[in-house]
CSV table of C-alpha atoms and ligand atoms in Angstrom, one decimal:
chain,number,residue,atom,x,y,z
J,1,MET,CA,5.2,4.4,14.1
J,2,LYS,CA,2.2,2.8,12.4
J,3,ILE,CA,1.5,1.7,8.8
J,4,LEU,CA,-2.0,2.4,7.6
J,5,GLY,CA,-3.3,0.7,4.5
J,6,ILE,CA,-6.3,1.6,2.4
J,7,GLY,CA,-8.3,-1.1,0.6
J,8,THR,CA,-10.3,-0.6,-2.6
J,9,ASN,CA,-9.2,2.9,-3.5
J,10,TYR,CA,-9.2,2.4,-7.3
J,11,ALA,CA,-12.4,1.4,-9.1
J,12,SER,CA,-10.4,-0.8,-11.5
J,13,HIS,CA,-9.0,-2.9,-8.6
J,14,ALA,CA,-12.4,-3.0,-6.9
J,15,ALA,CA,-13.9,-4.4,-10.1
J,16,GLU,CA,-11.3,-7.2,-10.4
J,17,MET,CA,-11.8,-8.2,-6.7
J,18,GLY,CA,-15.6,-8.0,-6.9
J,19,SER,CA,-15.5,-5.5,-4.1
J,20,PRO,CA,-18.1,-2.8,-3.6
J,21,ILE,CA,-17.1,0.9,-3.8
J,22,GLY,CA,-18.6,3.9,-2.1
J,23,GLY,CA,-18.8,4.7,1.5
J,24,ASP,CA,-15.9,5.2,3.9
J,25,PRO,CA,-12.4,4.0,2.9
J,26,VAL,CA,-11.5,0.5,3.9
J,27,VAL,CA,-8.7,0.8,6.5
J,28,PHE,CA,-6.2,-1.8,7.8
J,29,LEU,CA,-2.9,-1.7,9.7
J,30,LYS,CA,0.5,-3.3,9.2
J,31,PRO,CA,3.0,-3.5,12.0
J,32,SER,CA,6.4,-1.7,11.7
J,33,SER,CA,8.0,-5.2,11.5
J,34,ALA,CA,6.4,-5.6,8.1
J,35,LEU,CA,8.8,-3.0,6.6
J,36,LEU,CA,11.3,-4.1,4.0
J,37,ALA,CA,13.9,-1.8,2.4
J,38,ASP,CA,14.7,-1.6,-1.3
J,39,GLY,CA,16.7,-4.6,-2.4
J,40,GLY,CA,15.3,-6.9,0.3
J,41,ILE,CA,13.9,-10.4,0.1
J,42,VAL,CA,10.2,-11.0,0.7
J,43,ARG,CA,9.6,-14.1,2.7
J,44,PRO,CA,6.1,-15.5,3.0
J,45,PRO,CA,5.4,-16.9,6.5
J,46,GLY,CA,5.0,-20.4,5.3
J,47,PRO,CA,4.7,-22.5,2.2
J,48,GLY,CA,1.6,-22.8,0.1
J,49,HIS,CA,0.3,-19.2,0.5
J,50,GLU,CA,-1.1,-17.2,-2.4
J,51,LEU,CA,1.2,-14.2,-2.2
J,52,HIS,CA,-0.2,-11.2,-4.3
J,53,HIS,CA,1.5,-7.9,-5.3
J,54,GLU,CA,-0.2,-4.5,-4.9
J,55,VAL,CA,1.9,-1.5,-6.1
J,56,GLU,CA,1.0,1.7,-4.2
J,57,LEU,CA,1.9,5.3,-3.5
J,58,VAL,CA,3.1,5.6,0.1
J,59,VAL,CA,2.7,8.8,2.0
J,60,ARG,CA,4.9,9.6,5.1
J,61,ILE,CA,3.5,11.9,7.7
J,62,GLY,CA,5.8,14.7,8.8
J,63,LYS,CA,3.6,16.9,11.0
J,64,GLY,CA,0.9,14.8,12.6
J,65,GLY,CA,-2.3,15.7,14.2
J,66,LYS,CA,-5.9,14.9,14.9
J,67,ARG,CA,-9.0,15.9,12.8
J,68,ILE,CA,-6.8,17.4,10.1
J,69,PRO,CA,-8.9,19.4,7.7
J,70,PHE,CA,-8.8,18.3,4.0
J,71,GLU,CA,-7.4,21.7,3.0
J,72,LYS,CA,-4.4,21.3,5.3
J,73,ALA,CA,-3.9,17.6,4.9
J,74,LEU,CA,-1.1,17.7,2.3
J,75,ASP,CA,0.9,20.1,4.6
J,76,CYS,CA,1.2,17.1,7.0
J,77,VAL,CA,3.0,15.0,4.4
J,78,ASP,CA,6.8,15.3,4.4
J,79,ALA,CA,7.7,12.6,1.8
J,80,TYR,CA,6.4,10.1,-0.7
J,81,ALA,CA,7.6,6.7,-1.8
J,82,VAL,CA,6.5,3.7,-3.8
J,83,GLY,CA,5.6,0.6,-1.9
J,84,LEU,CA,4.2,-2.9,-2.2
J,85,ASP,CA,1.2,-3.9,-0.1
J,86,LEU,CA,2.0,-7.6,-0.2
J,87,THR,CA,-1.0,-9.7,0.6
J,88,LEU,CA,-1.6,-13.3,1.4
J,89,ARG,CA,-4.7,-13.5,-0.7
J,90,ASP,CA,-5.7,-17.0,0.6
J,91,LEU,CA,-5.7,-15.7,4.2
J,92,GLN,CA,-7.5,-12.5,3.2
J,93,LYS,CA,-10.2,-14.4,1.3
J,94,GLU,CA,-10.7,-16.7,4.4
J,95,ALA,CA,-10.8,-13.7,6.7
J,96,LYS,CA,-13.4,-12.0,4.5
J,97,ARG,CA,-15.5,-15.1,4.4
J,98,LEU,CA,-15.4,-15.5,8.2
J,99,GLY,CA,-15.6,-11.8,9.1
J,100,ARG,CA,-12.2,-11.9,10.7
J,101,PRO,CA,-9.5,-9.1,10.6
J,102,TRP,CA,-6.9,-9.0,7.8
J,103,ALA,CA,-4.0,-8.6,10.2
J,104,LEU,CA,-2.1,-11.8,9.2
J,105,ALA,CA,-2.9,-11.5,5.5
J,106,LYS,CA,-1.5,-8.0,5.4
J,107,GLY,CA,0.9,-7.7,8.3
J,108,PHE,CA,3.4,-10.6,8.1
J,109,ASP,CA,7.1,-9.8,8.2
J,110,THR,CA,8.4,-8.3,4.8
J,111,SER,CA,4.8,-7.5,3.7
J,112,ALA,CA,5.6,-3.8,3.3
J,113,PRO,CA,8.6,-3.1,1.0
J,114,VAL,CA,9.1,0.6,0.6
J,115,SER,CA,11.5,2.6,-1.6
J,116,ALA,CA,13.7,5.5,-0.5
J,117,PHE,CA,11.5,8.6,0.2
J,118,ARG,CA,11.3,11.7,-2.0
J,119,VAL,CA,10.6,14.9,-0.1
J,120,ALA,CA,7.1,16.2,-0.6
J,121,ALA,CA,8.4,19.6,-2.0
J,122,GLU,CA,9.8,17.7,-5.0
J,123,VAL,CA,6.5,15.9,-5.8
J,124,PRO,CA,4.4,18.6,-7.4
J,125,ASP,CA,1.1,16.7,-7.4
J,126,PRO,CA,0.6,13.4,-5.6
J,127,GLN,CA,-2.5,12.8,-7.7
J,128,GLN,CA,-0.6,12.8,-10.9
J,129,VAL,CA,1.8,10.0,-10.3
J,130,ALA,CA,2.1,7.0,-12.7
J,131,LEU,CA,2.5,3.7,-10.9
J,132,THR,CA,4.1,0.7,-12.5
J,133,LEU,CA,5.0,-2.8,-11.3
J,134,LYS,CA,7.1,-5.2,-13.3
J,135,VAL,CA,7.5,-8.9,-12.4
J,136,ASN,CA,10.5,-10.5,-14.0
J,137,GLY,CA,10.6,-7.6,-16.5
J,138,GLN,CA,6.9,-7.9,-17.5
J,139,VAL,CA,4.5,-5.1,-16.7
J,140,ARG,CA,1.8,-6.5,-14.3
J,141,GLN,CA,0.3,-3.2,-13.0
J,142,SER,CA,0.1,0.2,-14.6
J,143,GLY,CA,-2.0,3.0,-13.3
J,144,SER,CA,-2.2,6.6,-12.1
J,145,THR,CA,-2.9,8.1,-8.7
J,146,ALA,CA,-5.2,10.4,-10.6
J,147,ASP,CA,-7.7,7.4,-10.4
J,148,MET,CA,-7.8,7.2,-6.6
J,149,ILE,CA,-11.4,7.2,-5.3
J,150,VAL,CA,-10.3,9.1,-2.2
J,151,PRO,CA,-7.3,11.3,-2.8
J,152,VAL,CA,-4.3,11.5,-0.4
J,153,ALA,CA,-5.7,14.6,1.3
J,154,GLY,CA,-9.1,12.9,1.9
J,155,LEU,CA,-7.4,9.8,3.3
J,156,ILE,CA,-5.4,11.9,5.8
J,157,ALA,CA,-8.5,13.9,6.8
J,158,PHE,CA,-10.5,10.7,7.2
J,159,LEU,CA,-7.9,8.7,9.1
J,160,SER,CA,-7.1,11.5,11.5
J,161,GLN,CA,-10.7,11.6,12.7
J,162,TYR,CA,-10.1,8.2,14.3
J,163,MET,CA,-6.3,8.0,15.0
J,164,THR,CA,-3.8,10.7,15.8
J,165,LEU,CA,-1.3,10.7,12.9
J,166,GLU,CA,2.3,10.9,14.2
J,167,PRO,CA,5.5,11.9,12.5
J,168,GLY,CA,6.9,8.9,10.6
J,169,ASP,CA,3.6,7.1,10.1
J,170,LEU,CA,3.1,5.7,6.6
J,171,VAL,CA,-0.1,5.4,4.6
J,172,PHE,CA,-0.3,2.9,1.7
J,173,THR,CA,-2.9,4.5,-0.5
J,174,GLY,CA,-4.4,1.6,-2.4
J,175,THR,CA,-3.6,-0.2,-5.6
J,176,PRO,CA,-4.8,0.0,-9.2
J,177,ALA,CA,-5.9,-3.1,-11.2
J,178,GLY,CA,-3.6,-6.0,-12.1
J,179,VAL,CA,-2.8,-7.6,-8.8
J,180,GLY,CA,-1.7,-11.2,-9.1
J,181,PRO,CA,0.2,-14.1,-7.7
J,182,LEU,CA,4.0,-14.3,-7.1
J,183,LYS,CA,6.3,-17.3,-6.8
J,184,THR,CA,9.7,-17.9,-5.3
J,185,GLY,CA,12.5,-16.2,-7.3
J,186,ASP,CA,10.3,-13.5,-8.8
J,187,VAL,CA,11.9,-10.1,-9.1
J,188,LEU,CA,9.6,-7.2,-8.5
J,189,GLU,CA,10.4,-3.7,-9.8
J,190,ALA,CA,8.0,-1.0,-8.7
J,191,GLU,CA,8.0,2.6,-9.7
J,192,ALA,CA,6.1,5.7,-8.9
J,193,ALA,CA,7.2,8.1,-11.6
J,194,GLY,CA,9.1,11.1,-10.2
J,195,VAL,CA,8.9,9.6,-6.7
J,196,GLY,CA,10.9,6.4,-6.4
J,197,LYS,CA,11.8,3.0,-7.5
J,198,LEU,CA,11.9,-0.3,-5.5
J,199,ARG,CA,13.3,-3.7,-6.3
J,200,VAL,CA,12.7,-6.8,-4.2
J,201,THR,CA,12.9,-10.5,-4.7
J,202,VAL,CA,10.6,-13.2,-3.5
J,203,GLY,CA,12.5,-15.7,-1.4
J,204,ALA,CA,11.6,-19.1,0.1
J,205,ALA,CA,9.0,-19.2,2.8
J,206,ALA,CA,10.3,-18.2,6.3
J,207,GLY,CA,10.9,-20.8,8.9
Y,301,LIG,MG1,-3.4,-2.6,-1.1
C-alpha cells in the first residue's frame, strides 16, 4: 500500500506557510513504515528537529483504479479516519530551499498516526467534517473539510491520472491553519467529527 499526501489544500494553511495556491495539487508520499496506530508514540528520527503537527482527514481506497472520473471517485473510498501528517519542518524548509524532495521530512517512522477507520457509508459528507487538534488539552488547529481547495473526489480523480490507486491506499488530504511545533512529552488529541479520534504522545528522538 502507499500513503499519498496533499500539500497546501486549505487557503488558511497556505497563507501561514507563505505558499502559493492554484494549479495542480502538491503531492508527496509517505512509506507504509510511517504508519502509527492510535495510542502510539511519535519518535522524531533524531534530536533537534522542528516537529510540526498537521491534522487531516484521511481517505482509504477500497476499490482502486486508474483515471477515475470525479463523479465516481467517492465510490472508490471505503473508509475515513483522522490522521496527523507529522512533518520535520526544518528538513522540509531546507528541501524547499534546495529543490530537493520532501521524503525525509514527511516519511520518517511514526510520521503518519491514523485513527481507527469509519466506513464510508457512515460518513454522510466528507466535505462537511470538523477537524480539531488539541495539544496538551489546548486547541491548536480547528477547521472544516468544507474549506478544502480540491475536494476528496477531485484529489482521487487527479491522483489516479498518474498512479493506479489500490485497495488499502491512504490519502492525507491536507491541513487547515494552525500548524506548529511539538516537544517531547506533548499529548496530541486529533478528531474528525463523526469520523474518528486519535491520541498519540511525542516521545524522545529515536536512536
Ligand atoms: Mg499535511
